mmCIF file of N, CA and C in Angstrom:
data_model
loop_
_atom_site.group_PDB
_atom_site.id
_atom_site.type_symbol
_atom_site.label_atom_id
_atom_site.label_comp_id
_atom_site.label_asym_id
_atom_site.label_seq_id
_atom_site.Cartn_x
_atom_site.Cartn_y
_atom_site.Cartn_z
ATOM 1 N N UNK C 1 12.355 6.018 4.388
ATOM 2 C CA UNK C 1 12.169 6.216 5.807
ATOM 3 C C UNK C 1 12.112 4.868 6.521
ATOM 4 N N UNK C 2 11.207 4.201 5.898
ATOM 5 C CA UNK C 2 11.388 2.779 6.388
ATOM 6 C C UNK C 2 12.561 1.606 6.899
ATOM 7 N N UNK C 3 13.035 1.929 5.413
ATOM 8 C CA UNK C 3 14.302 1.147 5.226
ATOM 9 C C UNK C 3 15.497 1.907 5.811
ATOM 10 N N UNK C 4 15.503 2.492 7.050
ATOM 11 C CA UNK C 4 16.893 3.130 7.866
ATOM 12 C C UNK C 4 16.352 1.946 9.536
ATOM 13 N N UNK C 5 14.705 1.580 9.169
ATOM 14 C CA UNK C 5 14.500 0.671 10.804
ATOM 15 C C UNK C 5 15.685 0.112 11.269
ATOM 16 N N UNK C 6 15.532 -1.157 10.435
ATOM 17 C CA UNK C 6 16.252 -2.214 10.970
ATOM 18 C C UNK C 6 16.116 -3.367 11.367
ATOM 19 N N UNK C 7 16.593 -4.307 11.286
ATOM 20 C CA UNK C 7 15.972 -5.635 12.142
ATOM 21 C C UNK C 7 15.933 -5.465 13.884
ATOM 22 N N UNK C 8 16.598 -4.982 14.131
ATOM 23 C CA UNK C 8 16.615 -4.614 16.050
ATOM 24 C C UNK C 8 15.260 -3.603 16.384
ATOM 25 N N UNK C 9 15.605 -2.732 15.569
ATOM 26 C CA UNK C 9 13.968 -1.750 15.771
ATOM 27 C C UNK C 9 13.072 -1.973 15.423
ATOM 28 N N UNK C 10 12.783 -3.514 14.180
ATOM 29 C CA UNK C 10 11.255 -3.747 13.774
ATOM 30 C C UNK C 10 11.209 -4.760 15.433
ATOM 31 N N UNK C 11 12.223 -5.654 15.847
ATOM 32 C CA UNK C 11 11.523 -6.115 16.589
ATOM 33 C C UNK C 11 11.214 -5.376 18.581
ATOM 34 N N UNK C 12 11.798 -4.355 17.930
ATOM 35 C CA UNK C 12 11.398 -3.439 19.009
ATOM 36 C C UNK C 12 9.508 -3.036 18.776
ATOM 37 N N UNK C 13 9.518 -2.716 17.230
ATOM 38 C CA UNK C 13 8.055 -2.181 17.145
ATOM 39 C C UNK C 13 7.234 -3.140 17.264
ATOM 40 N N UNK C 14 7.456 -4.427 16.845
ATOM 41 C CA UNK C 14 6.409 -5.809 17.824
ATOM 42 C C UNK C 14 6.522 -5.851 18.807
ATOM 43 N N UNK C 15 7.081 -5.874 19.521
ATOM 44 C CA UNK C 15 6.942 -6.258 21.112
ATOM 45 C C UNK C 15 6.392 -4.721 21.675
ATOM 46 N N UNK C 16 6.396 -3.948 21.473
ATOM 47 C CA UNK C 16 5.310 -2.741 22.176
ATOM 48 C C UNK C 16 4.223 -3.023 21.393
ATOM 49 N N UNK C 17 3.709 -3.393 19.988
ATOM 50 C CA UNK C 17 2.555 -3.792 19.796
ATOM 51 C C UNK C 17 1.913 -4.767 20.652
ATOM 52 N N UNK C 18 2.759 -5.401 20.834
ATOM 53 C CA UNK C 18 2.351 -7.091 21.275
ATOM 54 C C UNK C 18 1.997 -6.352 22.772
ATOM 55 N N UNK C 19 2.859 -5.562 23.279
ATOM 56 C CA UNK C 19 2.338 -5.159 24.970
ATOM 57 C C UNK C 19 0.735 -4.442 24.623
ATOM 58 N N UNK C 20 1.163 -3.381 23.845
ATOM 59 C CA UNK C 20 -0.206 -2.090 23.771
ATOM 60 C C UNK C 20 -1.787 -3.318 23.324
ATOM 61 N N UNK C 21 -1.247 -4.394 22.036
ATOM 62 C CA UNK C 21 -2.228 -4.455 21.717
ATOM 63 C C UNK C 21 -2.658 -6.035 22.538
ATOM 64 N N UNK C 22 -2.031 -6.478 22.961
ATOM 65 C CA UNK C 22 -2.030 -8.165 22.948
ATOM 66 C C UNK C 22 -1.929 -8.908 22.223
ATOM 67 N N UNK C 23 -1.947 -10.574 22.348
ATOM 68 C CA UNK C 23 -1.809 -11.257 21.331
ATOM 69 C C UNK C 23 -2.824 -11.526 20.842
ATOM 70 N N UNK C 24 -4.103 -11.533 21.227
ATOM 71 C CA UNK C 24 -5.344 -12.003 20.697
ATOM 72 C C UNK C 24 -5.589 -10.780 19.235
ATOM 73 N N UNK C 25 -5.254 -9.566 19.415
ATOM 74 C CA UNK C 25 -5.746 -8.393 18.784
ATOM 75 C C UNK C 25 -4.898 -8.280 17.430
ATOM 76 N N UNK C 26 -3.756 -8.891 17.882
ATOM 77 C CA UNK C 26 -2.141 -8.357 16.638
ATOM 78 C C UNK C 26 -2.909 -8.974 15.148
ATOM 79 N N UNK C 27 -3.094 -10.125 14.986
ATOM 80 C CA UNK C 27 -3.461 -10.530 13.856
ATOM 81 C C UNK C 27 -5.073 -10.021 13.176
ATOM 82 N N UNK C 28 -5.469 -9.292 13.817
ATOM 83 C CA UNK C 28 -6.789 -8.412 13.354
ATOM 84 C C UNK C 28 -6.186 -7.197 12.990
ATOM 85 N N UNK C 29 -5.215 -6.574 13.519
ATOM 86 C CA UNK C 29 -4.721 -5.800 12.696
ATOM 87 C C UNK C 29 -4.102 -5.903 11.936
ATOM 88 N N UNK C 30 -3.023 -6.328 11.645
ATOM 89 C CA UNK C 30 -2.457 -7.272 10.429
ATOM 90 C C UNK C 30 -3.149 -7.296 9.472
ATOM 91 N N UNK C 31 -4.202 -7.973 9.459
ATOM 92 C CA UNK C 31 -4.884 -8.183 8.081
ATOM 93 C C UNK C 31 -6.075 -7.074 8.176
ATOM 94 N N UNK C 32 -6.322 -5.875 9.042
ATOM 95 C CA UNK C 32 -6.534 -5.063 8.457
ATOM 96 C C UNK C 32 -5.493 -4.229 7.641
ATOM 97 N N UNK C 33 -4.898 -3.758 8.285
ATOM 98 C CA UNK C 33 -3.350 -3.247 7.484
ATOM 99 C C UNK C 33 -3.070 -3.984 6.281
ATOM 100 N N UNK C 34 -3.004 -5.309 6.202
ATOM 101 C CA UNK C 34 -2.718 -5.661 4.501
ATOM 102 C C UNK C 34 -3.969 -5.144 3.910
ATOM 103 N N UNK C 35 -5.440 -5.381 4.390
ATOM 104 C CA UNK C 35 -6.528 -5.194 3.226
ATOM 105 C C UNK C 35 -6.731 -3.717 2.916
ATOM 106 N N UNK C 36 -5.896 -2.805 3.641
ATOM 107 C CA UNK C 36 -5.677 -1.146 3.409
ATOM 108 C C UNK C 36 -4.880 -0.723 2.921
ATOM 109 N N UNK C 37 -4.015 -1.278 2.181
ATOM 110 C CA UNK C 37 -2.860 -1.580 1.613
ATOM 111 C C UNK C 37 -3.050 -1.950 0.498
ATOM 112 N N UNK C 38 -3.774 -3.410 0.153
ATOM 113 C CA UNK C 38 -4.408 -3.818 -1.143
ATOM 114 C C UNK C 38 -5.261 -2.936 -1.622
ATOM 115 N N UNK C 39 -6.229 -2.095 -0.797
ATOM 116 C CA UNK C 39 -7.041 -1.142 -1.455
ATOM 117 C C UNK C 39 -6.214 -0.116 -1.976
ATOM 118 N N UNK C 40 -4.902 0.562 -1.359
ATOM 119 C CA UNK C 40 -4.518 1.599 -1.963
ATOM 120 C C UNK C 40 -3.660 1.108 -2.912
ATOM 121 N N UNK C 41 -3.582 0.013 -2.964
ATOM 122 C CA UNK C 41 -2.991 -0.351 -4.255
ATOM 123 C C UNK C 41 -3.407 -0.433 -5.752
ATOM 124 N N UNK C 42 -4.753 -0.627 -4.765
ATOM 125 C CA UNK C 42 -5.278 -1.007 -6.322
ATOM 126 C C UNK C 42 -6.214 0.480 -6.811
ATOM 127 N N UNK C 43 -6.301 1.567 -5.629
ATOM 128 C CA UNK C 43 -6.775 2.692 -6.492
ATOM 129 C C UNK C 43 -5.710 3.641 -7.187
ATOM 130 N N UNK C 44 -4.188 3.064 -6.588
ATOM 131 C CA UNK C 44 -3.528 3.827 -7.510
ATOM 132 C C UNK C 44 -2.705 3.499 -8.372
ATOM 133 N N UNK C 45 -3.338 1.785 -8.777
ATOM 134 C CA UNK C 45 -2.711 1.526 -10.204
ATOM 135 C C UNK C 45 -4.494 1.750 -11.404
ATOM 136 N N UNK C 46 -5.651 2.015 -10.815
ATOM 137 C CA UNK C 46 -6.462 2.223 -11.299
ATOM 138 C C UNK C 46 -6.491 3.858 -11.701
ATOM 139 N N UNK C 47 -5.833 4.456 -11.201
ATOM 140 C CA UNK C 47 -5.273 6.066 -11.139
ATOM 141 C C UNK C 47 -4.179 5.896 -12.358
ATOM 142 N N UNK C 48 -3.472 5.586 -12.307
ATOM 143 C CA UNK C 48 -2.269 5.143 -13.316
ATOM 144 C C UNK C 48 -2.663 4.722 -14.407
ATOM 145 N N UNK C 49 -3.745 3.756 -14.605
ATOM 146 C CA UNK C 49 -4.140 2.662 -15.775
ATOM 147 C C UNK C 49 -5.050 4.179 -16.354
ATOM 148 N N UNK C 50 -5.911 4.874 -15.731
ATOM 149 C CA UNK C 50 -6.464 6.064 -16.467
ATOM 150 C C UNK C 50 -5.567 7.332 -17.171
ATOM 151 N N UNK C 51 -4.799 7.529 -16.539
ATOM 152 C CA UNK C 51 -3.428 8.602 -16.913
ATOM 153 C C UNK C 51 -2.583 8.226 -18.190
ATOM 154 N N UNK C 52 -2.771 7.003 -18.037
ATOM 155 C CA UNK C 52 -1.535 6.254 -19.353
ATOM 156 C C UNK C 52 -2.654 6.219 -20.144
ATOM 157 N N UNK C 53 -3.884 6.170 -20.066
ATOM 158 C CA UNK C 53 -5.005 5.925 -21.523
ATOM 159 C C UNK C 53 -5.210 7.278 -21.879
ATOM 160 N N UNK C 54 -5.439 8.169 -21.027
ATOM 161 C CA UNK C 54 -5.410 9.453 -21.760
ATOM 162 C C UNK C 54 -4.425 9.982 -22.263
ATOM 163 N N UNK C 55 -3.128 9.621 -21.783
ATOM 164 C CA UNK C 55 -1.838 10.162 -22.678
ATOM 165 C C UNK C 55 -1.588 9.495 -24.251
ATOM 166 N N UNK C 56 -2.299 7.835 -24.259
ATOM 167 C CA UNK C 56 -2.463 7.297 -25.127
ATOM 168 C C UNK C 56 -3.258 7.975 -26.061
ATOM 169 N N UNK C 57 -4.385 8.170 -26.136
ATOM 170 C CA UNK C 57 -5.364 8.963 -26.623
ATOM 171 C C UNK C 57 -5.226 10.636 -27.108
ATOM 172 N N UNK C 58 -4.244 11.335 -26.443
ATOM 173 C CA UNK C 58 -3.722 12.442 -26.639
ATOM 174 C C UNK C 58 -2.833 12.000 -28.002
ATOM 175 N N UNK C 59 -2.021 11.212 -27.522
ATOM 176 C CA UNK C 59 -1.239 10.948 -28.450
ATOM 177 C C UNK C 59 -1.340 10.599 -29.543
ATOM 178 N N UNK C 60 -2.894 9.493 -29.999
ATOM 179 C CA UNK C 60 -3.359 9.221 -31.032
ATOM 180 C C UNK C 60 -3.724 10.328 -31.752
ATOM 181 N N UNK C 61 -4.561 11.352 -30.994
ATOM 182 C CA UNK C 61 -5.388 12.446 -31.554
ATOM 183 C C UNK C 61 -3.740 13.402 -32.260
ATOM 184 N N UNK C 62 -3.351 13.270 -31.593
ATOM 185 C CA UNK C 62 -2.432 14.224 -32.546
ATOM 186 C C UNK C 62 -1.773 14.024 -33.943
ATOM 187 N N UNK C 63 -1.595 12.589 -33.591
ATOM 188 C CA UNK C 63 -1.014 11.919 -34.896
ATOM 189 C C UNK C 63 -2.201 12.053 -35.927
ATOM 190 N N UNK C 64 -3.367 11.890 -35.577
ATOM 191 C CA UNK C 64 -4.142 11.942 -37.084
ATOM 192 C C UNK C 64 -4.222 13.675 -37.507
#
């Protein structure tokens, strides 16, 4: 979905940020948006890292 933007329409979607939010505000969101981002990153490779140990573990148990 993302990747159909574009370079003409991302800088369409800054400059109505830049109007709605100002310039003082843009970079507080920004790095909220990355640190909400890093969080869902990291609960769903912590989601992943549990799924692959129990398939591991399934897998052991069967072999013995």
């Amino acid at each position: 979905m993302l990747s159909n933007i574009g370079f003409p329409g991302l800088i369409l979607i800054l400059v109505i940020a830049l109007i709605i939010f100002g310039p003082n505000k843009l970079p507080e969101i920004g790095r909220a948006v990355g640190k909400s981002m890093r969080e869902f990153k990291k609960a769903t490779e912590g989601i992943t890292d549990d799924i692959k140990k129990e398939i591991r573990e399934d897998v052991n148990d069967t072999k013995k």
